[in-house]
Short mmCIF file of C-alpha atoms and ligand atoms in Angstrom, two decimals:
data_model
loop_
_atom_site.label_atom_id
_atom_site.label_comp_id
_atom_site.label_asym_id
_atom_site.label_seq_id
_atom_site.Cartn_x
_atom_site.Cartn_y
_atom_site.Cartn_z
CA MET A 100 94.49 127.00 53.22
CA SER A 101 94.93 128.72 49.88
CA LYS A 102 94.79 126.62 46.74
CA GLU A 103 98.11 125.48 45.28
CA TYR A 104 98.34 125.67 41.50
CA LYS A 105 100.87 124.13 39.12
CA ASN A 106 102.40 124.67 35.72
CA PHE A 107 101.15 122.50 32.87
CA ILE A 108 104.27 121.39 31.02
CA ASN A 109 104.92 118.55 28.62
CA GLY A 110 101.51 117.02 29.31
CA GLU A 111 101.63 117.14 33.13
CA TRP A 112 100.63 119.40 36.03
CA VAL A 113 103.96 120.04 37.75
CA ASP A 114 105.72 122.33 40.24
CA SER A 115 108.53 124.56 39.04
CA VAL A 116 111.95 122.90 38.88
CA THR A 117 113.09 124.88 41.95
CA GLY A 118 109.89 124.19 43.91
CA GLU A 119 109.65 127.91 44.68
CA THR A 120 106.24 129.62 44.69
CA PHE A 121 104.57 133.04 44.73
CA GLU A 122 101.24 134.22 46.13
CA ASN A 123 98.39 135.79 44.24
CA ARG A 124 96.30 138.12 46.43
CA ASN A 125 92.96 139.90 46.12
CA PRO A 126 93.47 143.64 45.49
CA ALA A 127 90.11 144.39 47.17
CA ASN A 128 91.34 142.67 50.34
CA TRP A 129 95.07 142.05 50.43
CA ASP A 130 94.70 139.62 53.38
CA GLU A 131 92.99 137.14 51.03
CA VAL A 132 95.32 134.80 49.17
CA VAL A 133 93.65 133.60 45.96
CA GLY A 134 96.28 130.96 45.24
CA VAL A 135 99.91 129.91 45.39
CA PHE A 136 101.68 129.45 42.05
CA PRO A 137 104.99 127.98 40.85
CA LYS A 138 107.78 130.50 40.42
CA SER A 139 109.32 129.16 37.26
CA ASN A 140 112.53 129.81 35.35
CA LYS A 141 114.31 129.03 32.09
CA GLU A 142 114.52 125.28 32.81
CA ASP A 143 110.73 125.10 33.07
CA VAL A 144 110.44 127.03 29.80
CA ASP A 145 112.89 124.62 28.10
CA LYS A 146 110.74 121.63 29.10
CA ALA A 147 107.57 123.32 27.90
CA VAL A 148 109.12 124.19 24.55
CA ALA A 149 110.38 120.61 24.08
CA GLY A 150 106.83 119.31 24.68
CA ALA A 151 105.28 121.87 22.33
CA ARG A 152 107.87 121.17 19.62
CA HIS A 153 107.12 117.44 19.82
CA ALA A 154 103.36 117.99 19.69
CA PHE A 155 103.67 120.25 16.64
CA LYS A 156 104.61 117.26 14.44
CA GLU A 157 101.09 115.83 14.76
CA TRP A 158 98.96 118.86 15.55
CA ARG A 159 99.97 120.62 12.32
CA LEU A 160 98.47 117.71 10.35
CA VAL A 161 95.07 117.74 12.07
CA PRO A 162 92.58 119.30 9.60
CA SER A 163 91.78 122.85 10.67
CA PRO A 164 87.98 122.22 10.77
CA GLU A 165 88.71 119.49 13.34
CA ARG A 166 90.94 121.84 15.32
CA GLY A 167 88.12 124.42 15.17
CA GLU A 168 85.67 121.89 16.61
CA ILE A 169 87.89 121.52 19.67
CA MET A 170 87.79 125.31 20.13
CA LYS A 171 83.99 125.13 19.88
CA LYS A 172 83.93 122.55 22.71
CA ALA A 173 86.16 124.85 24.76
CA GLY A 174 83.61 127.64 24.20
CA ASP A 175 80.78 125.34 25.33
CA ILE A 176 82.64 124.46 28.54
CA MET A 177 83.32 128.14 29.18
CA VAL A 178 79.60 128.87 28.86
CA GLN A 179 78.95 126.38 31.69
CA ARG A 180 81.75 127.82 33.82
CA LYS A 181 81.20 131.49 33.04
CA GLU A 182 80.17 132.48 36.55
CA LYS A 183 82.92 130.50 38.28
CA ILE A 184 85.64 131.89 36.01
CA SER A 185 84.33 135.45 36.34
CA ARG A 186 84.27 135.32 40.13
CA VAL A 187 87.84 134.04 40.30
CA MET A 188 88.86 136.83 37.92
CA THR A 189 87.27 139.52 40.09
CA ARG A 190 89.00 138.10 43.16
CA GLU A 191 92.42 138.07 41.57
CA MET A 192 92.42 141.42 39.75
CA GLY A 193 89.54 143.41 41.15
CA LYS A 194 87.33 144.56 38.27
CA VAL A 195 83.60 144.42 38.93
CA ILE A 196 81.74 141.17 38.29
CA ALA A 197 79.66 142.58 35.39
CA GLU A 198 82.95 143.33 33.62
CA THR A 199 84.61 140.00 34.40
CA ARG A 200 81.51 138.29 33.02
CA GLY A 201 82.06 140.36 29.87
CA ASP A 202 85.73 139.34 29.81
CA THR A 203 84.77 135.65 29.99
CA GLN A 204 82.10 136.17 27.33
CA GLU A 205 84.72 137.65 25.01
CA GLY A 206 86.65 134.41 25.43
CA ILE A 207 83.53 132.40 24.54
CA ASP A 208 82.87 134.56 21.48
CA THR A 209 86.51 134.12 20.41
CA ALA A 210 86.17 130.33 20.72
CA TYR A 211 83.11 130.29 18.47
CA TYR A 212 84.79 132.59 15.97
CA ALA A 213 87.75 130.14 15.88
CA PHE A 214 85.28 127.30 15.21
CA GLY A 215 84.09 129.10 12.09
CA GLU A 216 87.56 130.15 11.03
CA GLY A 217 88.74 126.52 11.16
CA ARG A 218 86.46 125.91 8.16
CA ARG A 219 87.53 129.05 6.32
CA MET A 220 91.27 129.82 6.43
CA PHE A 221 90.83 131.06 2.89
CA GLY A 222 93.74 131.04 0.51
CA GLN A 223 93.46 132.62 -2.93
CA THR A 224 93.55 131.26 -6.44
CA VAL A 225 94.99 133.67 -8.98
CA PRO A 226 95.45 133.29 -12.74
CA SER A 227 98.94 132.45 -13.93
CA GLU A 228 100.65 134.59 -16.55
CA LEU A 229 101.55 131.35 -18.38
CA PRO A 230 99.22 128.80 -20.05
CA ASN A 231 98.44 125.49 -18.36
CA LYS A 232 99.62 126.68 -14.97
CA PHE A 233 97.69 127.13 -11.72
CA ASN A 234 98.57 129.57 -8.90
CA MET A 235 97.28 129.62 -5.34
CA THR A 236 98.11 130.49 -1.77
CA THR A 237 97.41 128.44 1.33
CA HIS A 238 97.89 128.97 5.07
CA ILE A 239 100.34 126.72 6.84
CA PRO A 240 101.12 126.49 10.57
CA ILE A 241 104.34 128.12 11.79
CA GLY A 242 105.48 126.09 14.80
CA VAL A 243 105.70 126.85 18.52
CA ALA A 244 104.04 130.10 19.61
CA GLY A 245 105.30 131.94 22.72
CA LEU A 246 102.42 133.94 24.19
CA ILE A 247 102.78 136.57 26.94
CA SER A 248 99.75 138.39 28.35
CA PRO A 249 98.92 141.24 30.77
CA TRP A 250 96.60 141.12 33.79
CA ASN A 251 93.83 143.54 32.80
CA PHE A 252 91.90 141.09 30.56
CA PRO A 253 92.89 137.79 32.16
CA MET A 254 90.61 135.65 29.97
CA ALA A 255 89.89 137.68 26.84
CA ILE A 256 93.51 138.39 25.89
CA PRO A 257 94.81 134.82 26.37
CA THR A 258 91.87 133.56 24.28
CA TRP A 259 92.61 136.14 21.56
CA LYS A 260 96.03 134.55 21.23
CA ILE A 261 95.55 130.87 22.09
CA PHE A 262 92.41 130.08 20.04
CA PRO A 263 93.82 131.37 16.73
CA ALA A 264 97.32 130.03 17.47
CA LEU A 265 95.93 126.50 17.97
CA THR A 266 93.33 126.71 15.21
CA CYS A 267 96.09 127.64 12.76
CA GLY A 268 97.96 124.46 13.79
CA ASN A 269 100.65 125.88 16.08
CA THR A 270 101.43 124.62 19.55
CA VAL A 271 101.69 126.95 22.53
CA VAL A 272 103.90 127.98 25.45
CA PHE A 273 101.93 130.55 27.45
CA LYS A 274 103.06 132.87 30.24
CA PRO A 275 100.20 134.78 31.88
CA ALA A 276 100.75 137.90 34.01
CA SER A 277 101.71 136.99 37.56
CA ASP A 278 98.80 139.10 38.87
CA THR A 279 96.26 136.85 37.10
CA PRO A 280 97.56 133.27 37.04
CA ALA A 281 94.34 131.68 38.38
CA THR A 282 92.05 132.70 35.48
CA ALA A 283 94.75 131.58 33.05
CA THR A 284 94.92 128.18 34.73
CA LEU A 285 91.14 127.75 34.53
CA PHE A 286 91.42 128.41 30.80
CA ILE A 287 94.09 125.73 30.33
CA GLU A 288 91.84 123.23 32.17
CA VAL A 289 89.04 124.09 29.71
CA LEU A 290 91.31 123.54 26.69
CA LEU A 291 92.48 120.15 27.94
CA GLU A 292 88.93 119.01 28.66
CA ALA A 293 87.86 120.16 25.20
CA GLY A 294 90.46 117.86 23.63
CA VAL A 295 93.54 119.96 22.87
CA PRO A 296 96.43 117.43 22.88
CA PRO A 297 98.19 117.85 26.25
CA LEU A 298 101.63 118.55 24.82
CA ALA A 299 100.24 121.19 22.49
CA ILE A 300 99.39 123.60 25.32
CA ASN A 301 101.81 124.58 28.08
CA ILE A 302 101.45 127.18 30.82
CA VAL A 303 104.50 128.43 32.72
CA HIS A 304 103.89 130.82 35.63
CA GLY A 305 106.36 133.43 36.80
CA THR A 306 107.85 136.83 36.21
CA GLY A 307 108.67 138.58 32.96
CA THR A 308 112.38 138.33 33.58
CA ALA A 309 112.55 134.70 34.71
CA VAL A 310 109.97 133.23 32.29
CA GLY A 311 109.09 135.88 29.68
CA ILE A 312 112.63 136.54 28.49
CA PRO A 313 113.56 132.83 28.13
CA ILE A 314 110.42 132.43 25.98
CA VAL A 315 111.35 135.39 23.79
CA GLU A 316 114.95 134.23 23.38
CA HIS A 317 114.25 130.51 22.94
CA PRO A 318 115.65 129.26 19.63
CA ASP A 319 112.86 126.68 19.27
CA ILE A 320 110.04 129.22 19.59
CA ASP A 321 109.04 130.54 16.19
CA LEU A 322 106.77 133.44 16.99
CA ILE A 323 105.93 135.72 19.88
CA SER A 324 102.60 137.38 20.57
CA PHE A 325 102.88 139.91 23.37
CA THR A 326 100.34 142.25 24.95
CA GLY A 327 101.55 144.66 27.62
CA SER A 328 103.30 147.98 28.09
CA SER A 329 105.19 149.77 25.31
CA GLN A 330 108.27 149.78 27.53
CA VAL A 331 108.38 145.97 27.74
CA GLY A 332 107.29 145.63 24.10
CA LYS A 333 110.44 147.45 22.99
CA ILE A 334 112.65 145.11 25.02
CA ILE A 335 110.89 142.09 23.51
CA ASN A 336 111.17 143.38 19.96
CA GLU A 337 114.89 143.91 20.36
CA LYS A 338 115.52 140.47 21.86
CA ALA A 339 113.30 138.63 19.37
CA GLY A 340 114.85 140.56 16.52
CA LYS A 341 118.16 138.79 17.08
CA SER A 342 116.66 135.57 15.71
CA LEU A 343 114.21 137.31 13.36
CA LYS A 344 111.22 135.80 15.13
CA ARG A 345 107.80 136.92 13.99
CA VAL A 346 106.53 139.26 16.73
CA SER A 347 103.11 140.80 17.38
CA LEU A 348 103.11 143.64 19.91
CA GLU A 349 99.89 145.11 21.34
CA LEU A 350 100.96 147.88 23.68
CA GLY A 351 99.92 150.97 25.64
CA GLY A 352 97.47 153.75 24.86
CA LYS A 353 96.60 157.34 25.72
CA ASN A 354 93.14 157.34 24.26
CA ALA A 355 90.93 160.39 23.87
CA GLU A 356 87.24 161.13 23.49
CA ILE A 357 86.32 164.32 21.61
CA ILE A 358 83.05 166.00 22.55
CA MET A 359 81.92 168.57 19.98
CA ASP A 360 79.49 171.40 20.70
CA ASP A 361 76.76 169.63 18.70
CA ALA A 362 77.08 166.33 20.61
CA ASP A 363 74.33 164.64 22.60
CA LEU A 364 75.89 165.57 25.95
CA HIS A 365 74.19 162.89 28.01
CA LEU A 366 75.34 160.19 25.61
CA ALA A 367 78.87 161.64 25.63
CA LEU A 368 78.80 161.74 29.43
CA GLU A 369 77.84 158.06 29.71
CA GLY A 370 80.63 157.23 27.27
CA ALA A 371 83.17 159.29 29.20
CA LEU A 372 82.31 157.69 32.56
CA TRP A 373 82.40 154.16 31.15
CA GLY A 374 85.56 154.86 29.16
CA ALA A 375 87.48 156.55 31.97
CA PHE A 376 86.43 154.61 35.05
CA GLY A 377 85.36 151.18 33.72
CA THR A 378 87.95 148.57 34.77
CA THR A 379 89.15 151.33 37.15
CA GLY A 380 90.78 152.99 34.13
CA GLN A 381 93.03 149.98 33.63
CA ARG A 382 92.19 149.22 30.01
CA CYS A 383 94.57 149.73 27.13
CA THR A 384 91.62 151.49 25.47
CA ALA A 385 90.60 153.53 28.55
CA THR A 386 89.60 157.15 27.97
CA SER A 387 92.34 159.08 29.71
CA ARG A 388 91.84 162.37 27.84
CA LEU A 389 88.59 164.21 27.22
CA ILE A 390 88.85 166.87 24.51
CA VAL A 391 85.87 169.17 24.94
CA HIS A 392 84.65 172.03 22.75
CA GLU A 393 84.77 175.37 24.62
CA LYS A 394 81.10 176.15 23.90
CA ILE A 395 79.88 173.27 26.06
CA TYR A 396 82.96 172.89 28.29
CA LYS A 397 81.55 174.35 31.52
CA LYS A 398 78.21 172.60 31.23
CA PHE A 399 79.85 169.27 30.45
CA VAL A 400 82.42 169.49 33.24
CA ASP A 401 79.62 170.19 35.76
CA LEU A 402 77.70 167.12 34.58
CA LEU A 403 80.87 165.02 34.67
CA LEU A 404 81.72 166.01 38.21
CA GLU A 405 78.22 165.31 39.47
CA SER A 406 78.11 161.84 37.91
CA THR A 407 81.66 160.89 38.92
CA GLN A 408 80.96 161.68 42.55
CA LYS A 409 78.08 159.19 42.50
CA LEU A 410 80.28 156.25 41.46
CA LYS A 411 80.45 153.59 44.16
CA LEU A 412 83.83 152.05 44.98
CA GLY A 413 84.14 148.62 46.53
CA ASN A 414 84.71 144.91 46.18
CA GLY A 415 83.82 143.95 42.60
CA LEU A 416 81.85 140.92 43.75
CA ASP A 417 79.22 143.29 45.16
CA GLU A 418 76.85 143.81 42.21
CA SER A 419 76.06 147.38 43.30
CA VAL A 420 79.69 148.52 42.98
CA ASP A 421 80.74 150.63 39.97
CA VAL A 422 84.52 150.78 40.41
CA GLY A 423 86.83 148.14 41.87
CA PRO A 424 90.36 148.51 43.19
CA VAL A 425 93.52 149.01 41.14
CA VAL A 426 95.44 145.79 40.69
CA ASN A 427 98.20 146.15 43.29
CA ARG A 428 100.13 148.53 45.54
CA GLY A 429 102.62 149.40 42.78
CA GLN A 430 99.78 150.51 40.50
CA LEU A 431 98.23 152.59 43.32
CA GLU A 432 101.55 154.33 43.84
CA THR A 433 101.97 154.98 40.10
CA VAL A 434 98.48 156.50 39.90
CA HIS A 435 99.12 158.71 42.91
CA SER A 436 102.49 159.86 41.60
CA TYR A 437 100.79 161.04 38.38
CA VAL A 438 98.23 162.95 40.44
CA GLU A 439 101.10 164.76 42.16
CA ILE A 440 102.71 165.43 38.78
CA GLY A 441 99.41 166.85 37.45
CA LYS A 442 99.14 169.23 40.41
CA GLN A 443 102.75 170.38 40.00
CA GLU A 444 102.16 170.95 36.29
CA GLY A 445 99.35 173.37 37.11
CA ALA A 446 96.27 171.31 36.24
CA THR A 447 93.24 171.80 38.52
CA LEU A 448 92.13 168.75 40.50
CA LEU A 449 88.35 168.63 40.21
CA CYS A 450 87.75 165.50 42.28
CA GLY A 451 89.49 162.41 43.68
CA GLY A 452 93.25 162.62 43.83
CA GLU A 453 93.75 160.24 46.73
CA PRO A 454 93.30 156.63 47.82
CA ASP A 455 89.95 155.75 49.38
CA GLU A 456 90.50 154.11 52.77
CA THR A 457 86.98 154.36 54.13
CA GLY A 458 85.95 151.30 56.20
CA ASP A 459 86.80 147.99 54.54
CA LEU A 460 88.31 149.77 51.54
CA LYS A 461 91.51 150.23 53.51
CA LYS A 462 92.15 146.48 53.17
CA GLY A 463 92.60 146.95 49.42
CA PHE A 464 94.00 149.33 46.82
CA PHE A 465 91.16 151.73 46.10
CA TYR A 466 91.70 155.08 44.42
CA LYS A 467 89.00 157.72 44.10
CA PRO A 468 87.94 158.45 40.50
CA THR A 469 90.00 161.50 39.64
CA ILE A 470 89.42 164.34 37.19
CA PHE A 471 91.85 167.08 36.21
CA VAL A 472 90.62 170.15 34.32
CA ASP A 473 92.64 173.04 32.83
CA VAL A 474 94.93 170.44 31.33
CA ASN A 475 97.05 171.34 28.33
CA ARG A 476 98.42 168.94 25.76
CA ASN A 477 102.04 169.32 26.91
CA MET A 478 101.46 168.14 30.46
CA ARG A 479 102.68 164.65 31.32
CA ILE A 480 99.19 163.70 32.54
CA ALA A 481 97.99 164.44 28.97
CA ARG A 482 100.78 162.47 27.30
CA GLU A 483 101.78 159.43 29.38
CA GLU A 484 99.76 156.30 30.05
CA ILE A 485 98.69 156.33 33.73
CA PHE A 486 96.60 153.14 33.68
CA GLY A 487 94.26 154.09 36.50
CA PRO A 488 91.10 156.10 37.25
CA VAL A 489 92.49 159.49 36.19
CA LEU A 490 90.87 161.61 33.49
CA SER A 491 92.45 164.76 32.00
CA VAL A 492 90.07 167.29 30.44
CA ILE A 493 91.38 169.58 27.69
CA LYS A 494 89.43 172.53 26.25
CA VAL A 495 89.57 173.22 22.49
CA ALA A 496 88.10 175.91 20.23
CA SER A 497 87.42 173.94 17.03
CA PHE A 498 87.13 170.55 15.36
CA ASP A 499 90.58 170.96 13.78
CA GLU A 500 92.17 171.74 17.12
CA ALA A 501 90.44 168.73 18.69
CA ILE A 502 91.90 166.36 16.08
CA ASP A 503 95.31 167.96 16.42
CA VAL A 504 95.32 167.54 20.22
CA LEU A 505 94.03 163.95 19.94
CA ASN A 506 96.86 163.04 17.56
CA ASP A 507 99.52 164.78 19.65
CA THR A 508 100.64 161.64 21.51
CA ASP A 509 103.14 158.83 21.05
CA TYR A 510 100.32 156.27 21.19
CA GLY A 511 97.52 155.41 18.78
CA LEU A 512 95.18 152.70 20.03
CA SER A 513 91.58 153.85 20.45
CA SER A 514 89.71 157.11 19.92
CA SER A 515 86.21 158.46 19.93
CA ILE A 516 84.19 161.47 18.82
CA TYR A 517 80.72 162.56 19.83
CA THR A 518 79.15 164.74 17.17
CA ARG A 519 75.94 164.92 15.16
CA ASP A 520 77.72 166.49 12.19
CA VAL A 521 78.15 163.76 9.58
CA ASN A 522 80.93 165.67 7.80
CA ASN A 523 83.01 165.96 10.96
CA ALA A 524 82.37 162.29 11.75
CA PHE A 525 83.82 161.23 8.39
CA ARG A 526 86.76 163.63 8.70
CA ALA A 527 87.49 162.14 12.12
CA MET A 528 87.45 158.59 10.69
CA ARG A 529 90.00 159.72 8.12
CA ASP A 530 92.24 162.03 10.17
CA ILE A 531 92.49 160.46 13.62
CA GLN A 532 95.76 158.54 14.01
CA ALA A 533 94.58 155.43 15.84
CA GLY A 534 93.89 151.78 15.11
CA ILE A 535 90.30 152.13 16.36
CA THR A 536 87.82 155.03 16.08
CA TYR A 537 84.33 155.05 17.59
CA ILE A 538 81.70 157.49 16.38
CA ASN A 539 79.24 158.36 19.16
CA GLY A 540 80.55 155.56 21.38
CA PRO A 541 83.22 155.40 24.11
CA THR A 542 86.84 154.42 23.43
CA ILE A 543 86.15 150.93 24.77
CA GLY A 544 83.98 148.14 23.39
CA ALA A 545 85.99 145.84 21.12
CA GLU A 546 84.14 142.96 19.44
CA CYS A 547 86.10 139.73 18.95
CA HIS A 548 85.47 139.42 15.20
CA MET A 549 86.99 142.83 14.38
CA PRO A 550 90.73 143.55 14.07
CA PHE A 551 92.15 145.12 17.22
CA GLY A 552 95.37 147.08 17.58
CA GLY A 553 97.01 150.44 17.25
CA VAL A 554 99.46 152.68 15.45
CA LYS A 555 102.63 154.50 16.58
CA GLU A 556 104.01 153.20 19.91
CA THR A 557 100.89 151.10 20.52
CA GLY A 558 102.27 148.27 18.44
CA ASN A 559 104.19 147.02 15.46
CA GLY A 560 101.38 146.90 12.92
CA HIS A 561 99.85 143.49 13.57
CA ARG A 562 96.29 143.07 14.73
CA GLU A 563 94.59 140.75 17.17
CA GLY A 564 90.96 139.76 16.71
CA GLY A 565 88.94 138.87 13.65
CA TRP A 566 90.43 137.44 10.49
CA ALA A 567 93.61 139.55 10.78
CA VAL A 568 95.07 137.52 13.63
CA TYR A 569 94.81 134.33 11.54
CA ASP A 570 97.32 135.84 9.14
CA PHE A 571 99.70 136.48 12.01
CA PHE A 572 99.50 132.90 13.28
CA SER A 573 100.09 131.24 9.90
CA GLU A 574 102.54 131.42 7.02
CA THR A 575 101.34 132.15 3.52
CA LYS A 576 102.55 129.42 1.17
CA THR A 577 102.50 130.31 -2.52
CA VAL A 578 101.99 127.29 -4.77
CA TYR A 579 102.48 127.06 -8.56
CA VAL A 580 101.22 123.96 -10.37
CA ASP A 581 102.52 123.66 -13.93
CA TYR A 582 100.51 121.13 -15.97
CA SER A 583 101.93 122.08 -19.38
CA GLY A 584 104.47 119.22 -19.36
CA LYS A 585 107.29 121.54 -20.38
CA LEU A 586 109.64 124.09 -18.81
CA GLN A 587 107.87 127.48 -18.87
CA LYS A 588 109.98 130.51 -17.94
CA ALA A 589 107.94 133.33 -16.33
CA GLN A 590 108.71 136.82 -17.66
CA ILE A 591 110.76 135.29 -20.52
CA ASP A 592 108.73 132.80 -22.58
CA ASN A 593 105.62 134.99 -22.56
CA ARG A 594 107.35 138.28 -23.49
P1 LIG B 694 103.66 144.65 31.39
O1 LIG B 694 104.31 145.09 30.13
O2 LIG B 694 104.29 145.05 32.66
O3 LIG B 694 103.56 143.06 31.44
C1 LIG B 694 102.91 142.30 30.43
C2 LIG B 694 103.42 140.88 30.46
O4 LIG B 694 104.80 140.88 30.12
C3 LIG B 694 103.33 140.20 31.83
O5 LIG B 694 103.03 138.84 31.64
C4 LIG B 694 104.73 140.37 32.37
O6 LIG B 694 105.10 139.40 33.33
C5 LIG B 694 105.57 140.21 31.10
N1 LIG B 694 106.89 140.85 31.12
C6 LIG B 694 107.30 141.90 31.89
N2 LIG B 694 108.58 142.20 31.60
C7 LIG B 694 108.99 141.33 30.64
C8 LIG B 694 110.21 141.15 29.92
N3 LIG B 694 111.27 141.94 30.13
N4 LIG B 694 110.28 140.16 28.98
C9 LIG B 694 109.20 139.38 28.73
N5 LIG B 694 108.02 139.51 29.39
C10 LIG B 694 107.91 140.48 30.32
O7 LIG B 694 102.14 145.15 31.31
P2 LIG B 694 100.98 144.95 32.38
O8 LIG B 694 101.22 145.87 33.54
O9 LIG B 694 100.73 143.51 32.66
O10 LIG B 694 99.72 145.47 31.54
C11 LIG B 694 99.43 146.81 31.36
C12 LIG B 694 99.92 147.31 30.02
O11 LIG B 694 99.41 146.49 28.98
C13 LIG B 694 99.43 148.71 29.70
O12 LIG B 694 100.47 149.44 29.09
C14 LIG B 694 98.30 148.47 28.72
O13 LIG B 694 98.01 149.56 27.86
C15 LIG B 694 98.83 147.30 27.96
N6 LIG B 694 97.75 146.58 27.28
C16 LIG B 694 97.68 146.65 25.92
C17 LIG B 694 96.65 146.01 25.24
C18 LIG B 694 96.55 146.08 23.75
O14 LIG B 694 95.91 145.21 23.17
N7 LIG B 694 97.15 147.05 23.09
C19 LIG B 694 95.70 145.28 25.96
C20 LIG B 694 95.81 145.21 27.36
C21 LIG B 694 96.84 145.87 28.01
#
């Protein structure tokens, strides 16, 4: 019997109003059902929003250091449950256990950061232009936050949103991706045990259309934080724009690693393998383009091929496995269709290019790590987000050309350059159009206390992570205190 899960709405674990359900299966073995979840709709969302709205009246008045202490307790509970959570995560979305442990750890780190931030939430005091007057800003909570997350970081991304949303004094209606509802549910259990008031946190399972859109359009939801594809982000921005909701969008990427002729090639190789095939290439920050200087191109491609062929595919719970499955059949088909496109466009397939159905792998959705060489910047495989284990290698003749190729994309999330030339490193920091640039590191490796997000079609300018996300989840209130005892007219009396 597979475990039956529920929504948590208005302080109670409940089925959806229709009683309908959906299954969540293991992508490494599709016969294995991880759990059965409520298939919810707008009515469920309405109830959750009513609960969250009610809870906001009291939660907004709890001092933020006290709210932060609850987040700290949540972090402590997650430390105890790290292994359990990580194993469930691997079963429901496939990435290898070392990476799901990292995903859970990012949630723990984010909890402890929230604990500190609860005592900070700095406003500013600024001199007034008039005598006997005091000016300052403070942070105030906004209201009910609608949070929608993807499946590739089932714990880290929900924690990036929920910990700051709650610490800032908002209440939450959360819709996780329907490929990863079990990890999300474990997180809600942690929050409730830590002492978050039950009405302040609601989880509603279901599809983007049936649950996501009602959240975005709900008149009683004040802000939306969404992480997912650029395609869906545009739909959300348009719908939320009708009521001028505050919206944070963290979207797709087509990230590149530049390898210059003076780079430490073995370091660059490790970075490329980790960036391209970690999380089976299903990271928003995955390295999907390698931009390699012509002087070391052949040598580097030979090293890359040799190392890629050694990667072991399999069930992510096996500690010896390097690469897990892709998340579902749809994703496998998308990846394969891009491989066909790459071949038709004239790129040379160096390795991979097909599903791996050896032995037990045929029970799941495994795709061989794939490398295309002879790729040019105009090919679709060099421009569109594939979100799978496919790496496109592009040859360039100079540093300037490398930067130009890197920037020649609609996206702008992460980027990386391997070079030992300090001048080129600083030019890259300045000239690369991306929210994140790594020098001598892969395109992946975010730390929870640093702002995270991208430019161009990767988002709408907000950032998750660090102090920046606390600005998104609170309003700035400007306060003037006039203790002169008389009417003072700014710009008039003093000029
Ligand atoms: P997705 O856009 O398909 O779905 C994301 C979430 O939105 C899911 O919960 C989904 O159910 C919901 N959704 C789908 N359609 C909706 C709609 N019309 N209205 C409201 N909600 C809707 O993305 P995905 O496949 O889950 O995740 C992969 C994508 O996420 C990739 O593009 C990846 O780059 C991106 N991503 C970005 C970041 C980042 O921080 N920039 C991080 C992780 C993933």
